[in-house]
Short mmCIF file of C-alpha atoms in Angstrom, two decimals:
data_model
loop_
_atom_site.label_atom_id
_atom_site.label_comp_id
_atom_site.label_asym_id
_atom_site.label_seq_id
_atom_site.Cartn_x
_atom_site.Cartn_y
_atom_site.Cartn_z
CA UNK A 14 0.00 0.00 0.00
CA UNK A 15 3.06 2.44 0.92
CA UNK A 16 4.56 1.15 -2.37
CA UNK A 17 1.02 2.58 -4.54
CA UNK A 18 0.88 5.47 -2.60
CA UNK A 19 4.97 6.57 -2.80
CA UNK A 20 4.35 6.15 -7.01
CA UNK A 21 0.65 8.16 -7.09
CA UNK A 22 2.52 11.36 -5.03
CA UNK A 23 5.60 10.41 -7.32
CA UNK A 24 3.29 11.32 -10.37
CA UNK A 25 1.24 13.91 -8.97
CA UNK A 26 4.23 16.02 -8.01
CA UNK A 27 5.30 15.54 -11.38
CA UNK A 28 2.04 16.19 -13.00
CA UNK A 29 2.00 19.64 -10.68
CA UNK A 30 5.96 20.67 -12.38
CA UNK A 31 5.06 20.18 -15.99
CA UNK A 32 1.86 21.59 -15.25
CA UNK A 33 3.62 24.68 -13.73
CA UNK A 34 6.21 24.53 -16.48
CA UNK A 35 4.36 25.16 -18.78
CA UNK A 36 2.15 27.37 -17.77
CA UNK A 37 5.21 29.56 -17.03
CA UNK A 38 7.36 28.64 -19.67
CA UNK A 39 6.01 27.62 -23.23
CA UNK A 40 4.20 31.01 -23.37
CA UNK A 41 7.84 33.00 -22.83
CA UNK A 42 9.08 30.19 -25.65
CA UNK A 43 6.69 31.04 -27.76
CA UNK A 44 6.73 34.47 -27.71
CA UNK A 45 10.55 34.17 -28.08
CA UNK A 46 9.93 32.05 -31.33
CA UNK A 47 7.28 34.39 -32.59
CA UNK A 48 9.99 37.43 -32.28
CA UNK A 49 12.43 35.21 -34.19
CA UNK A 50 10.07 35.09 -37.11
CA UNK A 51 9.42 38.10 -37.08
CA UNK A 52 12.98 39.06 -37.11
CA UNK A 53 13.80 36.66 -39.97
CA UNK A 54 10.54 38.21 -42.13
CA UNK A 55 11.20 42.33 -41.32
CA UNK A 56 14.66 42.45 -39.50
CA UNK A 57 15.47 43.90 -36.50
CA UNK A 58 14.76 47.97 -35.80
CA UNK A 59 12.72 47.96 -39.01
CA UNK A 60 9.34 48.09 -40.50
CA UNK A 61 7.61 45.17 -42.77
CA UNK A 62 4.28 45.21 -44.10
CA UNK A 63 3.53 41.26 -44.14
CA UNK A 64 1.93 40.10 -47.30
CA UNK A 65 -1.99 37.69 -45.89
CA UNK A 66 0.09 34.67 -46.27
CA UNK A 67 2.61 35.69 -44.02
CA UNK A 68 0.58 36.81 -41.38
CA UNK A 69 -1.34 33.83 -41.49
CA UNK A 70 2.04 31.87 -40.85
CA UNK A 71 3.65 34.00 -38.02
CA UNK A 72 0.25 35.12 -36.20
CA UNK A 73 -2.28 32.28 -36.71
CA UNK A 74 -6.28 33.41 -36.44
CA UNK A 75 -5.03 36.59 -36.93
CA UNK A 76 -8.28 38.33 -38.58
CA UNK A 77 -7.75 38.76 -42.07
CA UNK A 78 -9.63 42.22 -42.00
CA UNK A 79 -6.72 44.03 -40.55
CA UNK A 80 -3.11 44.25 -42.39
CA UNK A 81 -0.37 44.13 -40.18
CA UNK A 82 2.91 45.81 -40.05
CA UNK A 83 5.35 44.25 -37.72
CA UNK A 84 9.11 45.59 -35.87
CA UNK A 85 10.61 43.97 -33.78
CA UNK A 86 12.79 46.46 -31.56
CA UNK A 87 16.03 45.93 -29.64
CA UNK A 88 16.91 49.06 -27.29
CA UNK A 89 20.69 48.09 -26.68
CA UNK A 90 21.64 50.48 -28.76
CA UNK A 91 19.32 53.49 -27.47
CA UNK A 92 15.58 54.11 -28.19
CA UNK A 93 13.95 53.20 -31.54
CA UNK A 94 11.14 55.70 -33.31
CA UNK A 95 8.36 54.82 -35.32
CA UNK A 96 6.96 56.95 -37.70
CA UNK A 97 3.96 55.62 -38.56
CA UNK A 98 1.96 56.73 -41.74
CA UNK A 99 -1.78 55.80 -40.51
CA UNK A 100 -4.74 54.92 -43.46
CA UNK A 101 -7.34 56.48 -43.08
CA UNK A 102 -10.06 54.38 -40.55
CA UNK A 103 -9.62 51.96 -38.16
CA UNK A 104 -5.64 51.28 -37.25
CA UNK A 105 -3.78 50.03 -33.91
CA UNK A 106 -0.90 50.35 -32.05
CA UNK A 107 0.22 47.35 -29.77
CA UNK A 108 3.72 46.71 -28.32
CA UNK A 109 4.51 43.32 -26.54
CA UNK A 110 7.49 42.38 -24.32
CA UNK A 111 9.30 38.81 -24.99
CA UNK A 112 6.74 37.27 -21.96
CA UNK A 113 3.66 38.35 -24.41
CA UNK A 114 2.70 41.18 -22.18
CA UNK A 115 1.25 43.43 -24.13
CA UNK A 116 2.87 46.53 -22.84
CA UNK A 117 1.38 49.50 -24.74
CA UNK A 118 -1.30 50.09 -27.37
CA UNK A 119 -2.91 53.05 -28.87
CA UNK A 120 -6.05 52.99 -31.21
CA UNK A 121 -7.80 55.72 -33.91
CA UNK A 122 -10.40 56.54 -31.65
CA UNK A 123 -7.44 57.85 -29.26
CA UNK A 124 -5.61 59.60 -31.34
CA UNK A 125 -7.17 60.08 -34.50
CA UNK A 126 -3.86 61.15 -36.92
CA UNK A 127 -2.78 60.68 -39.70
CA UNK A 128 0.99 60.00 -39.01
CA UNK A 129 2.13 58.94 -35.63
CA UNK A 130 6.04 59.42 -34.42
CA UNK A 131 6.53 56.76 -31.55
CA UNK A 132 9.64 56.70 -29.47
CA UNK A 133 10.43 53.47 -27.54
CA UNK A 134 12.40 54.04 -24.68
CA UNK A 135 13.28 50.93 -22.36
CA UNK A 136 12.10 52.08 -19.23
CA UNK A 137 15.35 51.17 -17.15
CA UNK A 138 16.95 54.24 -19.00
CA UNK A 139 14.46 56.20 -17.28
CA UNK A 140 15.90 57.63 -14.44
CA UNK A 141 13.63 57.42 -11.54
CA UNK A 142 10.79 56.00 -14.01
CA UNK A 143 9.19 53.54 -12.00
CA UNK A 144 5.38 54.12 -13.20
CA UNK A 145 3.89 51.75 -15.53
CA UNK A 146 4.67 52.53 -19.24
CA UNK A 147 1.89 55.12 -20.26
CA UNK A 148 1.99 56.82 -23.35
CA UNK A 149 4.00 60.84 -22.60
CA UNK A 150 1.68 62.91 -24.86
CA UNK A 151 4.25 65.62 -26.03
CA UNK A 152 3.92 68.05 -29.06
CA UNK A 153 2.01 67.05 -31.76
CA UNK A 154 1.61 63.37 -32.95
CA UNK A 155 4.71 62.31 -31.12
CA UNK A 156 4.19 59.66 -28.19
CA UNK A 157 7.69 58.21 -26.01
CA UNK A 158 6.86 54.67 -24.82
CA UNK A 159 8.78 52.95 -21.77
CA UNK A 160 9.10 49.67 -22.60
CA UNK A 161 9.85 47.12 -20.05
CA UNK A 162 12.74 45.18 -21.76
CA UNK A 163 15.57 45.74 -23.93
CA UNK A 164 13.26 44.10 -26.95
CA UNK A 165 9.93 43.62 -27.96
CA UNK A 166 7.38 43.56 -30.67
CA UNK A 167 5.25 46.62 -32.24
CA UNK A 168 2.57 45.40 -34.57
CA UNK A 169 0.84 48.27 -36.73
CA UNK A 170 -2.57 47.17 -37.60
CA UNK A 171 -4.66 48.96 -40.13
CA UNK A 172 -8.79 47.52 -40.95
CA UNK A 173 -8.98 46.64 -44.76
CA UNK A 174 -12.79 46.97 -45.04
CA UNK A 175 -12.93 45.46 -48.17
CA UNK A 176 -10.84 42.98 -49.95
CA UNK A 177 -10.67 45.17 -52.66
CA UNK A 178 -8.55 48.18 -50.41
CA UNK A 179 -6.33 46.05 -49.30
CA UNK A 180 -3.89 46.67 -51.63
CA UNK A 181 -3.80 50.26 -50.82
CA UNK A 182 -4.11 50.11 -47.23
CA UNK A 183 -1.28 47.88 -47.03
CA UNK A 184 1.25 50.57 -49.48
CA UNK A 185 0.05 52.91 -46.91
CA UNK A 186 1.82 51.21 -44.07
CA UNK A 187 4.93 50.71 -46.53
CA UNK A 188 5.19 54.23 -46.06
CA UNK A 189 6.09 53.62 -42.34
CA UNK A 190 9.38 53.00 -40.75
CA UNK A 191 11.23 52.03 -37.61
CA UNK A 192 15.18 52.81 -36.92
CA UNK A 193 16.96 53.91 -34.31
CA UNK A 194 16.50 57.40 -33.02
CA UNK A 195 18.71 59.87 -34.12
CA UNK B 19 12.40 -4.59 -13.48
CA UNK B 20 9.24 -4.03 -12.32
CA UNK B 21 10.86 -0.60 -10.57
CA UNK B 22 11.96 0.34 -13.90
CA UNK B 23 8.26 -0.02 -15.62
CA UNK B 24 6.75 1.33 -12.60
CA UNK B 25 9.48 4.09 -12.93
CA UNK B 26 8.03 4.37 -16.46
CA UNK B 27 4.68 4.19 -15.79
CA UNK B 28 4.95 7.32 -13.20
CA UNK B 29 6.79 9.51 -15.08
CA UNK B 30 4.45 8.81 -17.69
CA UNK B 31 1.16 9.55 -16.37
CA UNK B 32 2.68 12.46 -14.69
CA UNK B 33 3.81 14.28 -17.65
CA UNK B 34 0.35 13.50 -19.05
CA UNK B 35 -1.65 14.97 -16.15
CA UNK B 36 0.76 18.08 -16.46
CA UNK B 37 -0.18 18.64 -19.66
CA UNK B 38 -3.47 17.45 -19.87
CA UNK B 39 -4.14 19.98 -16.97
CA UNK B 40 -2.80 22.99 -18.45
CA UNK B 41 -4.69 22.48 -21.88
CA UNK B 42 -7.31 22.02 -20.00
CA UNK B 43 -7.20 24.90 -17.41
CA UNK B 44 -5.58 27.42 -20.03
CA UNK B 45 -8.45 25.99 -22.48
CA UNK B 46 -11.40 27.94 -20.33
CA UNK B 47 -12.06 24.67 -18.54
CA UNK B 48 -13.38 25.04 -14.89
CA UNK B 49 -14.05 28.28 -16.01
CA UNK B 50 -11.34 29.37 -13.76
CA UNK B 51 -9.91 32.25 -16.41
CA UNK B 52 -12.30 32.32 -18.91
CA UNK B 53 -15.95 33.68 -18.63
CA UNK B 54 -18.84 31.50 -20.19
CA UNK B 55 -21.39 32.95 -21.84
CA UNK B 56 -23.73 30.58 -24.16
CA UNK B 57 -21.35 28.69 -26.33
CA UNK B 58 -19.04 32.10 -26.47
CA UNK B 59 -15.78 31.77 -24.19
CA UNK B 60 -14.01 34.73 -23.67
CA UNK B 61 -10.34 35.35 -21.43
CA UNK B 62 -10.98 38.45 -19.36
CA UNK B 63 -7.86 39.40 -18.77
CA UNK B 64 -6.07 39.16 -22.12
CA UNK B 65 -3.44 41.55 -22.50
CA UNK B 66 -4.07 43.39 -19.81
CA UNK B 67 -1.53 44.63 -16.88
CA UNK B 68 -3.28 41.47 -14.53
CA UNK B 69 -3.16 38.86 -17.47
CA UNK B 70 -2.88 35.80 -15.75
CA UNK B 71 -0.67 33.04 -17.07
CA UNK B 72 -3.33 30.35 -17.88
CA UNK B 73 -4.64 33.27 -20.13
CA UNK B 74 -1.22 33.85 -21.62
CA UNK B 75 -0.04 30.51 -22.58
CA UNK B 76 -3.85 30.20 -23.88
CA UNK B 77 -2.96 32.59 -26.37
CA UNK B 78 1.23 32.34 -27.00
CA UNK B 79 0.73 28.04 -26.15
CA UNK B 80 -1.48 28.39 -30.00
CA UNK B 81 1.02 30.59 -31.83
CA UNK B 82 -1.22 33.39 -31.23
CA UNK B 83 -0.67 37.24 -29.27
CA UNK B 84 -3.35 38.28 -27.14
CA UNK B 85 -4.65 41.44 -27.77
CA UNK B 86 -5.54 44.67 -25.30
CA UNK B 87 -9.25 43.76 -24.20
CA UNK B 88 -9.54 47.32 -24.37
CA UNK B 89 -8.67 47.43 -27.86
CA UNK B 90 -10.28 44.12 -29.06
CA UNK B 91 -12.62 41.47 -26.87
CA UNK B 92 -12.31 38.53 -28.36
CA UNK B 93 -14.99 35.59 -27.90
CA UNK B 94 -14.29 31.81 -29.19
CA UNK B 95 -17.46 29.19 -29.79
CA UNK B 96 -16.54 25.36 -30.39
CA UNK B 97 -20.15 24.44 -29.79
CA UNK B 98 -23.84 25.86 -31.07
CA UNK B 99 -26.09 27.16 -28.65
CA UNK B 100 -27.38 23.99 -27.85
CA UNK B 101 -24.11 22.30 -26.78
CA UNK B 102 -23.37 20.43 -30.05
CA UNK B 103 -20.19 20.70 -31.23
CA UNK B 104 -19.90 23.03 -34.39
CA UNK B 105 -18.84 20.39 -37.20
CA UNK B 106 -18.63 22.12 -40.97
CA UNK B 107 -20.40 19.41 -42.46
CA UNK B 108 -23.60 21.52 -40.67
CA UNK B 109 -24.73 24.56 -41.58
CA UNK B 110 -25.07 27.46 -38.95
CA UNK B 111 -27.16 30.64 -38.37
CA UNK B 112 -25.58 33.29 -36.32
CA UNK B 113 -27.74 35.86 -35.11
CA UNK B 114 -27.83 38.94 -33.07
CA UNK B 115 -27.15 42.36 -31.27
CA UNK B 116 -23.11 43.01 -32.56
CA UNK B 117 -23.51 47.11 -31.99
CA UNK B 118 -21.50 47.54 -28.64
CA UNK B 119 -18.26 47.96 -30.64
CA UNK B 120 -17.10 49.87 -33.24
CA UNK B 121 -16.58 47.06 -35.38
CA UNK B 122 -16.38 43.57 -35.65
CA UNK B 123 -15.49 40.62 -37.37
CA UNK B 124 -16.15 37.28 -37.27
CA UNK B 125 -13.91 33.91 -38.50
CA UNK B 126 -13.89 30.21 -38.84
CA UNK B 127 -11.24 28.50 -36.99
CA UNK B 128 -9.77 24.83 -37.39
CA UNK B 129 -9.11 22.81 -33.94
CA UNK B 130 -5.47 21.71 -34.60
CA UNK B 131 -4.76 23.62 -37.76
CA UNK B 132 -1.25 23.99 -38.38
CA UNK B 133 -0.91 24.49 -41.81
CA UNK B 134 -1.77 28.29 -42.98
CA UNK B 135 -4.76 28.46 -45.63
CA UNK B 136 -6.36 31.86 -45.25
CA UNK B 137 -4.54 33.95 -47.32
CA UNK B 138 -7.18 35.45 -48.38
CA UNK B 139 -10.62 36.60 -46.51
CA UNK B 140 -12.17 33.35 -46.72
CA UNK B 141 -13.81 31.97 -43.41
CA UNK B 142 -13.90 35.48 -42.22
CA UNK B 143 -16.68 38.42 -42.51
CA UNK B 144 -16.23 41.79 -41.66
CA UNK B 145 -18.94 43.78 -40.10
CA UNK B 146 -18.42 47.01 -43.08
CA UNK B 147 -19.67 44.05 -44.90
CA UNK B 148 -22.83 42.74 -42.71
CA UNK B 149 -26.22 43.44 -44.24
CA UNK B 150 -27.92 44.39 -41.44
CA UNK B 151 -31.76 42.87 -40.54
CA UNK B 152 -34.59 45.49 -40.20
CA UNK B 153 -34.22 45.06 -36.33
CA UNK B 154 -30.79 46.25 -36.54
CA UNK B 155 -29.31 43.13 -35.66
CA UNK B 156 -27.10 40.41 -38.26
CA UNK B 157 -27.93 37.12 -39.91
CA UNK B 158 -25.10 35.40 -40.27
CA UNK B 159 -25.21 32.58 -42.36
CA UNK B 160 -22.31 29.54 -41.62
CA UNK B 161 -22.24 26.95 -44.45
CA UNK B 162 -19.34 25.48 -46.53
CA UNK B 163 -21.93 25.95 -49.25
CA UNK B 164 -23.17 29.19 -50.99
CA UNK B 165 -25.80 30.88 -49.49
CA UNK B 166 -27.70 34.17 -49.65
CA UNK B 167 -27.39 37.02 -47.71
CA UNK B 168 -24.24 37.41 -45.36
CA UNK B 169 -22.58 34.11 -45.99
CA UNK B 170 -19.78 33.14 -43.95
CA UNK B 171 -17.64 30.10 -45.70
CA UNK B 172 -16.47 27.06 -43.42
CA UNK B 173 -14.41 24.49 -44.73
CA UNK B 174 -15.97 21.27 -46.22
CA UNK B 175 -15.57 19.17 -43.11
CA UNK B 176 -13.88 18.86 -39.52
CA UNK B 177 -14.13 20.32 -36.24
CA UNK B 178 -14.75 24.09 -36.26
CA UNK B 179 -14.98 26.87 -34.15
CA UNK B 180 -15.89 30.89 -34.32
CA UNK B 181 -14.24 33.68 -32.90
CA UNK B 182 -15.70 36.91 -32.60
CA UNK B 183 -13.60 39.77 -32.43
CA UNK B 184 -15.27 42.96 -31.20
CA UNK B 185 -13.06 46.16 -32.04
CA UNK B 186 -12.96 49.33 -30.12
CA UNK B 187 -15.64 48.28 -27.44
CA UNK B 188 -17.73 50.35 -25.52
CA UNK B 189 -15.90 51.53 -22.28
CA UNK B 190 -17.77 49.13 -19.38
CA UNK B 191 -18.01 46.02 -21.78
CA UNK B 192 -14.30 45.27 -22.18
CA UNK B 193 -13.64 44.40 -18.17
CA UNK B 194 -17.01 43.12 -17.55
CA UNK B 195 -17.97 40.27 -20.04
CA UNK B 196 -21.74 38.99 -19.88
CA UNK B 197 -23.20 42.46 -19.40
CA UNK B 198 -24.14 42.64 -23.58
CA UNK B 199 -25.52 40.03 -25.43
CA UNK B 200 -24.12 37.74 -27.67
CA UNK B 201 -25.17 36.04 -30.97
CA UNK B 202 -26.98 32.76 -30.70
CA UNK B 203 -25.63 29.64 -33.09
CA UNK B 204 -28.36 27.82 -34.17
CA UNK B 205 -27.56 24.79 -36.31
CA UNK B 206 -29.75 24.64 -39.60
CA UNK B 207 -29.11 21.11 -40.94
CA UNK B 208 -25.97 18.57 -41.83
CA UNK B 209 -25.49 17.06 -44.57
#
């Protein structure tokens, strides 16, 4: 009877560590892989507009109503800008950490612009900064971001209404960039 | 020798428990981080500050980010509103009140699809491109066959699900899921 019970706690103490590792870990995997395909697909500190079959490949059940420009940002160097050219209608903003927290995101409805200059700042830089990343409105269209690591992922997401404007929607976020800040 | 296969045996089963447990917890089950309501599931706390990480690894575990609830609240259905499970071979009507958003969409999903095939806007509908009913609310019509009116494709066979992705919600609705109503899936026939 000892012998049945020592094996049933031997497997239930290891069904509670894989349970708990991966809960805690395959998501950070993930999210490390995703950021590696998104690397090899736009490079890193710059801007690519990802063509329906890639998104479907890199982000799957991603809705196929919104085109998606993707960056993913390393802050070793200093902070990264975005200037972002926004179509006209529905777009979003959303910046994720390497755990797939998504950090920061900013909609139409909030600021409804037509170009968008977004600094990324990793928040450690930030002398004293120990608030929660929150978008700095400063003059004009230009937002500074704290972000919470040294990399990350910004995904620029503009609606395409119509199959027919997505074409044009899509050489409207071509018109975007990310780089370094000068 | 029988150490060793009992050795086996536990390491075995333990692994599977593990893992069958975390599907099944990060899957909605015991409704212990997702919120029920009808045969729409939704994760409450999807990338927000407090996102727990049953909800994460819901989302990254599939290949897939979670958005900002306050940006987009996302509901998934693997079952009509009867408790069948949504099969393409059936056709499906999905109707009802979509207008707390600013937009929406809504999409066929695969259980266990790995392979990419939506290049294009099949198995997906866009609300700019709803017809709406004379009540103001949407017909939705599910079918891997042509049909009138707002037609939604499916694939010819297989398990399928629908998520409904509500864009730019009205403030109140994003934290507090239940409060608006949700579309009923009725199943029409199977072939």
């Amino acid at each position: 009877m000892s012998g049945r019970l020592f094996w049933f706690t031997a497997a239930l103490l290891l069904g509670i560590a894989v349970h708990l590792a991966y809960i805690l870990f395959v998501p950070r995997q993930q999210m490390e892989a995703k950021m590696s395909e998104f690397s090899a697909l736009a490079g890193v500190n710059k801007l690519a507009v990802l063509a329906p079959e890639a998104v479907d490949r890199v982000l799957p059940e991603a809705d196929p109503a919104l085109a998606v420009a993707a960056c993913v940002f390393d802050l070793s160097d200093g902070p990264v800008m975005v200037n972002a050219k926004i179509p006209h209608g529905y777009w979003l903003v959303s910046l994720y950490a390497p755990n797939g927290d998504s950090f920061y995101s900013l909609n139409s409805r909030q600021a409804d612009v037509s170009h968008l200059d977004l600094v990324i700042r990793n928040r450690a830089s930030a002398a004293g900064d120990q608030a929660v990343p929150a978008p700095q409105a400063g003059a004009g269209n230009r937002v500074t971001v704290r972000s919470p690591s040294l990399r990350g992922l910004l995904l620029l997401r503009a609606r395409v209404p119509t199959p027919a404007l997505g074409p044009r929607i899509r050489a409207d976020l071509t018109a975007s960039a990310c780089a370094p800040a000068t | 020798m029988f150490g060793r296969i009992k050795l086996a045996l536990t390491c075995l089963i333990g692994m599977a428990v593990g893992l069958l447990s975390a599907h099944y917890v990060a899957g909605g089950g015991l409704d212990l981080v997702a919120r029920a309501q009808g045969p729409w599931r939704t994760w409450p706390s999807a990338g927000l500050n407090t996102m727990d990480p049953y909800t994460k690894a819901h989302f990254l575990a599939t290949g897939r980010l979670p958005d900002n609830r306050r940006e987009i609240v996302e509901y998934e259905a693997w079952s009509d509103s009867d408790g069948r499970p949504l099969d393409a071979a059936c056709s499906y009507s999905v109707q009802g009140d979509f207008a707390w958003s600013r937009w929406w969409s809504i999409s066929v999903t695969e259980k266990g699809t790995v392979e990419p095939r939506r290049g294009g806007r099949a198995y997906s509908l866009d609300s700019g491109e709803i017809v709406l009913q004379p009540d103001s609310t949407a017909l939705v019509s599910v079918s891997a066959h042509a049909a009138s009116g707002n037609w939604l494709a499916m694939p010819a066979s297989g398990a399928v699900g629908l998520l409904l992705r509500f864009y730019d919600p009205v403030p109140g609705t994003r934290e507090r899921p239940g409060i608006q109503s949700l579309p009923r899936i009725l199943r029409r026939g199977c072939q």
